[in-house]
GROMACS .gro file of C-alpha atoms in nm:
model
  347
    1UNK     CA    1  -2.359  -0.713  -2.736
    2UNK     CA    2  -2.592  -0.465  -2.448
    3UNK     CA    3  -2.440  -0.704  -2.150
    4UNK     CA    4  -2.051  -0.659  -2.248
    5UNK     CA    5  -2.112  -0.278  -2.296
    6UNK     CA    6  -2.190  -0.286  -1.989
    7UNK     CA    7  -1.964  -0.570  -1.738
    8UNK     CA    8  -1.672  -0.336  -2.008
    9UNK     CA    9  -1.823  -0.001  -1.906
   10UNK     CA   10  -1.755  -0.132  -1.494
   11UNK     CA   11  -1.508  -0.284  -1.542
   12UNK     CA   12  -1.293   0.050  -1.644
   13UNK     CA   13  -1.544   0.301  -1.446
   14UNK     CA   14  -1.629   0.025  -1.093
   15UNK     CA   15  -1.732   0.263  -0.833
   16UNK     CA   16  -2.046   0.383  -1.043
   17UNK     CA   17  -2.122  -0.027  -1.014
   18UNK     CA   18  -2.402  -0.097  -0.750
   19UNK     CA   19  -2.290  -0.083  -0.413
   20UNK     CA   20  -2.209  -0.431  -0.200
   21UNK     CA   21  -2.214  -0.548   0.054
   22UNK     CA   22  -1.896  -0.522   0.224
   23UNK     CA   23  -1.920  -0.330   0.505
   24UNK     CA   24  -1.567  -0.159   0.607
   25UNK     CA   25  -1.202  -0.178   0.471
   26UNK     CA   26  -0.911  -0.209   0.700
   27UNK     CA   27  -0.531  -0.106   0.564
   28UNK     CA   28  -0.231  -0.265   0.705
   29UNK     CA   29   0.120  -0.143   0.542
   30UNK     CA   30   0.385   0.104   0.505
   31UNK     CA   31   0.387   0.436   0.309
   32UNK     CA   32   0.142   0.318  -0.039
   33UNK     CA   33  -0.115   0.280   0.184
   34UNK     CA   34  -0.084   0.533   0.517
   35UNK     CA   35  -0.314   0.708   0.480
   36UNK     CA   36  -0.142   1.008   0.747
   37UNK     CA   37  -0.107   0.760   1.064
   38UNK     CA   38   0.313   0.903   1.068
   39UNK     CA   39   0.170   1.227   1.099
   40UNK     CA   40   0.153   1.219   1.480
   41UNK     CA   41   0.422   0.971   1.575
   42UNK     CA   42   0.774   1.140   1.571
   43UNK     CA   43   0.954   1.041   1.241
   44UNK     CA   44   1.078   1.182   0.994
   45UNK     CA   45   0.925   0.985   0.753
   46UNK     CA   46   0.579   1.233   0.671
   47UNK     CA   47   0.433   1.395   0.427
   48UNK     CA   48   0.145   1.627   0.586
   49UNK     CA   49   0.306   1.955   0.440
   50UNK     CA   50   0.285   2.102   0.043
   51UNK     CA   51   0.327   2.029  -0.262
   52UNK     CA   52   0.152   1.649  -0.085
   53UNK     CA   53  -0.226   1.605  -0.112
   54UNK     CA   54  -0.242   1.876  -0.387
   55UNK     CA   55  -0.491   1.709  -0.582
   56UNK     CA   56  -0.614   1.621  -0.310
   57UNK     CA   57  -1.026   1.714  -0.214
   58UNK     CA   58  -0.980   2.041  -0.079
   59UNK     CA   59  -0.593   2.075  -0.177
   60UNK     CA   60  -0.466   1.996   0.104
   61UNK     CA   61  -0.216   1.700   0.250
   62UNK     CA   62  -0.291   1.459   0.460
   63UNK     CA   63  -0.017   1.248   0.519
   64UNK     CA   64  -0.056   1.073   0.203
   65UNK     CA   65   0.277   1.023  -0.022
   66UNK     CA   66   0.058   1.095  -0.322
   67UNK     CA   67  -0.005   1.393  -0.466
   68UNK     CA   68  -0.408   1.323  -0.424
   69UNK     CA   69  -0.612   0.959  -0.328
   70UNK     CA   70  -0.441   0.616  -0.272
   71UNK     CA   71  -0.545   0.300  -0.456
   72UNK     CA   72  -0.742   0.208  -0.124
   73UNK     CA   73  -0.937   0.539  -0.137
   74UNK     CA   74  -1.011   0.409  -0.486
   75UNK     CA   75  -1.084   0.127  -0.393
   76UNK     CA   76  -1.310   0.216  -0.022
   77UNK     CA   77  -1.519   0.430  -0.357
   78UNK     CA   78  -1.540   0.146  -0.563
   79UNK     CA   79  -1.692  -0.092  -0.310
   80UNK     CA   80  -1.993   0.181  -0.194
   81UNK     CA   81  -1.766   0.310   0.111
   82UNK     CA   82  -1.701   0.671   0.191
   83UNK     CA   83  -1.421   0.873  -0.080
   84UNK     CA   84  -1.161   0.765   0.139
   85UNK     CA   85  -0.958   0.560   0.422
   86UNK     CA   86  -0.943   0.783   0.745
   87UNK     CA   87  -0.564   0.687   0.955
   88UNK     CA   88  -0.701   0.542   1.301
   89UNK     CA   89  -0.482   0.842   1.462
   90UNK     CA   90  -0.593   1.118   1.327
   91UNK     CA   91  -0.751   1.308   1.631
   92UNK     CA   92  -1.033   1.400   1.382
   93UNK     CA   93  -1.152   1.091   1.319
   94UNK     CA   94  -1.384   0.883   1.592
   95UNK     CA   95  -1.475   0.510   1.589
   96UNK     CA   96  -1.807   0.642   1.395
   97UNK     CA   97  -1.537   0.739   1.077
   98UNK     CA   98  -1.370   0.411   1.135
   99UNK     CA   99  -1.724   0.179   1.160
  100UNK     CA  100  -1.697   0.176   0.757
  101UNK     CA  101  -1.321   0.224   0.703
  102UNK     CA  102  -1.004   0.261   0.926
  103UNK     CA  103  -0.649   0.293   0.828
  104UNK     CA  104  -0.357   0.177   1.065
  105UNK     CA  105  -0.088   0.230   0.794
  106UNK     CA  106   0.272   0.339   0.866
  107UNK     CA  107   0.493   0.487   0.567
  108UNK     CA  108   0.907   0.302   0.607
  109UNK     CA  109   0.781   0.003   0.773
  110UNK     CA  110   0.789  -0.319   0.658
  111UNK     CA  111   0.737  -0.668   0.761
  112UNK     CA  112   1.059  -0.634   0.970
  113UNK     CA  113   1.024  -0.524   1.273
  114UNK     CA  114   1.430  -0.365   1.255
  115UNK     CA  115   1.266  -0.190   0.905
  116UNK     CA  116   1.060   0.030   1.074
  117UNK     CA  117   1.280   0.095   1.340
  118UNK     CA  118   1.559   0.274   1.026
  119UNK     CA  119   1.303   0.571   1.090
  120UNK     CA  120   1.074   0.553   1.414
  121UNK     CA  121   0.765   0.404   1.217
  122UNK     CA  122   0.530   0.263   1.410
  123UNK     CA  123   0.604  -0.175   1.341
  124UNK     CA  124   0.383  -0.424   1.162
  125UNK     CA  125   0.306  -0.555   1.582
  126UNK     CA  126   0.228  -0.220   1.665
  127UNK     CA  127  -0.007  -0.169   1.416
  128UNK     CA  128  -0.204  -0.484   1.510
  129UNK     CA  129  -0.276  -0.393   1.833
  130UNK     CA  130  -0.418  -0.110   1.673
  131UNK     CA  131  -0.653  -0.261   1.523
  132UNK     CA  132  -0.760  -0.471   1.871
  133UNK     CA  133  -0.836  -0.151   2.019
  134UNK     CA  134  -1.015  -0.084   1.631
  135UNK     CA  135  -1.283  -0.366   1.746
  136UNK     CA  136  -1.322  -0.333   2.103
  137UNK     CA  137  -1.418   0.017   2.039
  138UNK     CA  138  -1.608  -0.084   1.818
  139UNK     CA  139  -1.819  -0.324   2.007
  140UNK     CA  140  -1.867  -0.099   2.208
  141UNK     CA  141  -2.001   0.193   1.930
  142UNK     CA  142  -2.256  -0.103   1.738
  143UNK     CA  143  -2.266  -0.375   1.982
  144UNK     CA  144  -2.095  -0.730   2.038
  145UNK     CA  145  -2.278  -0.880   1.635
  146UNK     CA  146  -2.296  -0.602   1.444
  147UNK     CA  147  -1.939  -0.566   1.511
  148UNK     CA  148  -1.805  -0.953   1.446
  149UNK     CA  149  -2.028  -0.884   1.134
  150UNK     CA  150  -1.819  -0.622   1.090
  151UNK     CA  151  -1.455  -0.704   1.139
  152UNK     CA  152  -1.584  -1.060   0.964
  153UNK     CA  153  -1.727  -0.909   0.580
  154UNK     CA  154  -1.500  -0.646   0.616
  155UNK     CA  155  -1.229  -0.701   0.353
  156UNK     CA  156  -0.847  -0.622   0.414
  157UNK     CA  157  -0.568  -0.447   0.216
  158UNK     CA  158  -0.248  -0.528   0.372
  159UNK     CA  159   0.079  -0.362   0.163
  160UNK     CA  160   0.465  -0.417   0.279
  161UNK     CA  161   0.764  -0.562   0.217
  162UNK     CA  162   0.868  -0.277  -0.016
  163UNK     CA  163   1.126  -0.112   0.283
  164UNK     CA  164   1.255  -0.453   0.386
  165UNK     CA  165   1.506  -0.437   0.159
  166UNK     CA  166   1.513  -0.024   0.058
  167UNK     CA  167   1.541   0.077   0.309
  168UNK     CA  168   1.681  -0.201   0.558
  169UNK     CA  169   1.830  -0.497   0.371
  170UNK     CA  170   1.971  -0.255   0.128
  171UNK     CA  171   2.124  -0.104   0.301
  172UNK     CA  172   2.496  -0.002   0.372
  173UNK     CA  173   2.462   0.036   0.717
  174UNK     CA  174   2.227  -0.340   0.779
  175UNK     CA  175   2.316  -0.573   0.952
  176UNK     CA  176   2.034  -0.770   0.758
  177UNK     CA  177   2.264  -0.874   0.475
  178UNK     CA  178   2.537  -0.994   0.729
  179UNK     CA  179   2.252  -1.156   0.893
  180UNK     CA  180   2.081  -1.308   0.628
  181UNK     CA  181   2.212  -1.471   0.203
  182UNK     CA  182   1.822  -1.239  -0.014
  183UNK     CA  183   1.749  -1.592  -0.017
  184UNK     CA  184   1.716  -1.669   0.316
  185UNK     CA  185   1.571  -1.266   0.405
  186UNK     CA  186   1.330  -1.353   0.192
  187UNK     CA  187   1.169  -1.706   0.371
  188UNK     CA  188   1.243  -1.504   0.726
  189UNK     CA  189   1.046  -1.230   0.606
  190UNK     CA  190   0.755  -1.572   0.477
  191UNK     CA  191   0.778  -1.647   0.790
  192UNK     CA  192   0.653  -1.267   0.960
  193UNK     CA  193   0.429  -1.268   0.672
  194UNK     CA  194   0.270  -1.583   0.796
  195UNK     CA  195   0.309  -1.458   1.145
  196UNK     CA  196   0.143  -1.179   1.148
  197UNK     CA  197  -0.133  -1.347   0.852
  198UNK     CA  198  -0.261  -1.645   1.058
  199UNK     CA  199  -0.291  -1.388   1.382
  200UNK     CA  200  -0.552  -1.131   1.187
  201UNK     CA  201  -0.671  -1.425   1.106
  202UNK     CA  202  -0.753  -1.551   1.432
  203UNK     CA  203  -0.918  -1.190   1.542
  204UNK     CA  204  -1.128  -1.218   1.220
  205UNK     CA  205  -1.041  -1.119   0.857
  206UNK     CA  206  -1.157  -1.359   0.665
  207UNK     CA  207  -1.068  -1.158   0.306
  208UNK     CA  208  -0.748  -0.994   0.274
  209UNK     CA  209  -0.595  -0.913   0.044
  210UNK     CA  210  -0.128  -0.946   0.020
  211UNK     CA  211  -0.091  -0.690  -0.222
  212UNK     CA  212   0.268  -0.831  -0.459
  213UNK     CA  213   0.538  -0.642  -0.494
  214UNK     CA  214   0.598  -0.406  -0.794
  215UNK     CA  215   0.936  -0.385  -1.013
  216UNK     CA  216   1.064  -0.153  -0.739
  217UNK     CA  217   1.468  -0.127  -0.898
  218UNK     CA  218   1.257   0.094  -1.162
  219UNK     CA  219   1.197   0.353  -0.900
  220UNK     CA  220   1.326   0.683  -1.000
  221UNK     CA  221   1.480   0.711  -0.676
  222UNK     CA  222   1.675   0.341  -0.707
  223UNK     CA  223   1.705   0.397  -1.109
  224UNK     CA  224   1.861   0.768  -0.990
  225UNK     CA  225   2.143   0.572  -0.763
  226UNK     CA  226   2.224   0.342  -1.062
  227UNK     CA  227   2.496   0.473  -1.161
  228UNK     CA  228   2.718   0.148  -1.301
  229UNK     CA  229   2.324   0.087  -1.490
  230UNK     CA  230   2.321   0.447  -1.621
  231UNK     CA  231   2.036   0.514  -1.487
  232UNK     CA  232   1.768   0.232  -1.599
  233UNK     CA  233   1.545  -0.014  -1.382
  234UNK     CA  234   1.821  -0.177  -1.070
  235UNK     CA  235   1.746  -0.547  -1.256
  236UNK     CA  236   1.906  -0.764  -0.900
  237UNK     CA  237   1.636  -0.571  -0.722
  238UNK     CA  238   1.306  -0.618  -0.961
  239UNK     CA  239   1.424  -1.042  -0.916
  240UNK     CA  240   1.428  -0.964  -0.604
  241UNK     CA  241   0.994  -0.858  -0.650
  242UNK     CA  242   0.959  -1.219  -0.882
  243UNK     CA  243   1.096  -1.416  -0.661
  244UNK     CA  244   0.897  -1.263  -0.285
  245UNK     CA  245   0.624  -1.237  -0.528
  246UNK     CA  246   0.616  -1.621  -0.626
  247UNK     CA  247   0.697  -1.766  -0.199
  248UNK     CA  248   0.419  -1.527  -0.117
  249UNK     CA  249   0.192  -1.681  -0.340
  250UNK     CA  250   0.266  -2.048  -0.188
  251UNK     CA  251   0.257  -1.863   0.106
  252UNK     CA  252  -0.122  -1.758   0.041
  253UNK     CA  253  -0.209  -2.085  -0.046
  254UNK     CA  254  -0.058  -2.231   0.228
  255UNK     CA  255  -0.193  -2.088   0.489
  256UNK     CA  256  -0.569  -2.116   0.312
  257UNK     CA  257  -0.502  -2.518   0.371
  258UNK     CA  258  -0.402  -2.424   0.660
  259UNK     CA  259  -0.802  -2.205   0.781
  260UNK     CA  260  -1.052  -2.329   0.636
  261UNK     CA  261  -1.288  -2.045   0.515
  262UNK     CA  262  -0.980  -1.805   0.460
  263UNK     CA  263  -1.017  -1.620   0.160
  264UNK     CA  264  -0.676  -1.507   0.156
  265UNK     CA  265  -0.607  -1.317  -0.240
  266UNK     CA  266  -0.246  -1.189  -0.388
  267UNK     CA  267  -0.305  -0.840  -0.561
  268UNK     CA  268  -0.044  -0.901  -0.890
  269UNK     CA  269   0.134  -0.533  -0.917
  270UNK     CA  270   0.350  -0.672  -1.054
  271UNK     CA  271   0.339  -0.671  -1.440
  272UNK     CA  272   0.042  -0.430  -1.450
  273UNK     CA  273   0.326  -0.158  -1.303
  274UNK     CA  274   0.601  -0.313  -1.552
  275UNK     CA  275   0.391  -0.323  -1.887
  276UNK     CA  276   0.286   0.133  -1.723
  277UNK     CA  277   0.671   0.160  -1.706
  278UNK     CA  278   0.737   0.028  -2.028
  279UNK     CA  279   0.398   0.146  -2.257
  280UNK     CA  280   0.279   0.488  -2.000
  281UNK     CA  281   0.117   0.641  -2.275
  282UNK     CA  282  -0.102   0.438  -2.326
  283UNK     CA  283  -0.264   0.435  -1.976
  284UNK     CA  284  -0.210   0.847  -2.026
  285UNK     CA  285   0.119   0.939  -1.905
  286UNK     CA  286   0.380   1.127  -2.055
  287UNK     CA  287   0.684   1.018  -1.788
  288UNK     CA  288   0.751   0.708  -1.634
  289UNK     CA  289   1.110   0.785  -1.517
  290UNK     CA  290   1.076   1.060  -1.290
  291UNK     CA  291   0.888   1.137  -1.001
  292UNK     CA  292   0.728   1.539  -1.066
  293UNK     CA  293   0.803   1.654  -0.716
  294UNK     CA  294   1.117   1.826  -0.766
  295UNK     CA  295   1.418   1.690  -1.039
  296UNK     CA  296   1.227   1.373  -0.938
  297UNK     CA  297   1.472   1.196  -0.837
  298UNK     CA  298   1.534   1.216  -0.539
  299UNK     CA  299   1.251   1.364  -0.397
  300UNK     CA  300   1.071   1.251  -0.129
  301UNK     CA  301   0.882   1.294   0.211
  302UNK     CA  302   1.064   1.650   0.311
  303UNK     CA  303   1.294   1.612   0.035
  304UNK     CA  304   0.983   1.725  -0.110
  305UNK     CA  305   0.784   1.971  -0.021
  306UNK     CA  306   0.662   2.327  -0.114
  307UNK     CA  307   1.020   2.473  -0.243
  308UNK     CA  308   1.102   2.226  -0.484
  309UNK     CA  309   1.190   2.392  -0.823
  310UNK     CA  310   1.032   2.230  -1.082
  311UNK     CA  311   0.783   2.054  -0.924
  312UNK     CA  312   0.524   2.008  -1.247
  313UNK     CA  313   0.220   2.136  -1.360
  314UNK     CA  314   0.053   1.853  -1.391
  315UNK     CA  315   0.029   1.443  -1.198
  316UNK     CA  316  -0.116   1.292  -1.466
  317UNK     CA  317   0.075   1.256  -1.701
  318UNK     CA  318   0.369   1.182  -1.402
  319UNK     CA  319   0.286   0.815  -1.362
  320UNK     CA  320   0.537   0.869  -1.018
  321UNK     CA  321   0.502   1.175  -0.791
  322UNK     CA  322   0.782   1.224  -0.618
  323UNK     CA  323   1.051   0.977  -0.655
  324UNK     CA  324   0.967   0.627  -0.516
  325UNK     CA  325   0.558   0.717  -0.489
  326UNK     CA  326   0.224   0.670  -0.747
  327UNK     CA  327   0.136   0.914  -0.857
  328UNK     CA  328  -0.320   0.978  -0.847
  329UNK     CA  329  -0.344   0.842  -1.184
  330UNK     CA  330  -0.155   0.560  -1.114
  331UNK     CA  331  -0.253   0.446  -0.793
  332UNK     CA  332  -0.684   0.517  -0.963
  333UNK     CA  333  -0.538   0.190  -1.192
  334UNK     CA  334  -0.407  -0.020  -0.975
  335UNK     CA  335  -0.674   0.040  -0.776
  336UNK     CA  336  -0.868  -0.098  -1.047
  337UNK     CA  337  -0.629  -0.369  -1.063
  338UNK     CA  338  -0.734  -0.522  -0.725
  339UNK     CA  339  -1.084  -0.502  -0.817
  340UNK     CA  340  -1.059  -0.701  -1.114
  341UNK     CA  341  -0.779  -0.994  -0.948
  342UNK     CA  342  -0.771  -1.030  -0.571
  343UNK     CA  343  -1.099  -0.873  -0.447
  344UNK     CA  344  -1.363  -0.993  -0.777
  345UNK     CA  345  -1.480  -1.227  -0.573
  346UNK     CA  346  -1.572  -1.117  -0.292
  347UNK     CA  347  -1.769  -0.789  -0.440
   0.00000   0.00000   0.00000
């Protein structure tokens, strides 16, 4: 009985568990995990102004597309590492900080380089180049042996792909929809994911968690534009998410079979996200339809600002912070889910 209660306690409060032997957390992807790299890129895809960051330690906007911390920040803390993961391009941090955690992610990027071109953000291949640069700096800082230990034993979080559909394929100006059917584009993205993950493995990564798609047809921004569907979820987008996740899981199995020693795992979010949306009160939420910022229907980035009217008083009651991104409370739930699934064997 006592053991069961202890296990339940650690399940819901993983940050209080004993520190793991994981030396660092290394992050790639898009706005779901960007800790502020876009602050240093010429793009409108930024969040370095109020009310973003209103619940972040110190109440400051860091460039995170959230009212507070991201799922990767909670993961870092739960792994016995610092409570936030610093952005690689932020000059306030040095290699000393990056030795235990670093984020290369860029909001609005995708697996497809054409997606990053839409808002002129950091493409995934450039994130990889930054990682290679980071390895050299790390080696100079701690020595080759310790650097390789950190690289091999670190946990890698990859969260990317949704923008390839929202910003790119389904955009009225997209050329991809003329080149590919939806299924063909999914397969095209799988090829890009395979190449990225192969390169990451060759650079020394061994413990990788790839976040699956959530039901992005249920984002407030997508519901708001679903006029013929009376503001309900866009089911064709949700079907894309399901199909993509199935193909991603198959790809992960193939890569693990091809590279002995690679522990590449799928981090599921779809079912949990959908359950939260259908049962918000079970998770302490009061609103799962719109975001906290402004009307919560269309505002994000520069449209979610300190002059936005109607911004809610308590983001903890909202599933979404803006029209696309999760609130800090939902990010915490996602982090706990990742700890129980794709990262469980690494703890």
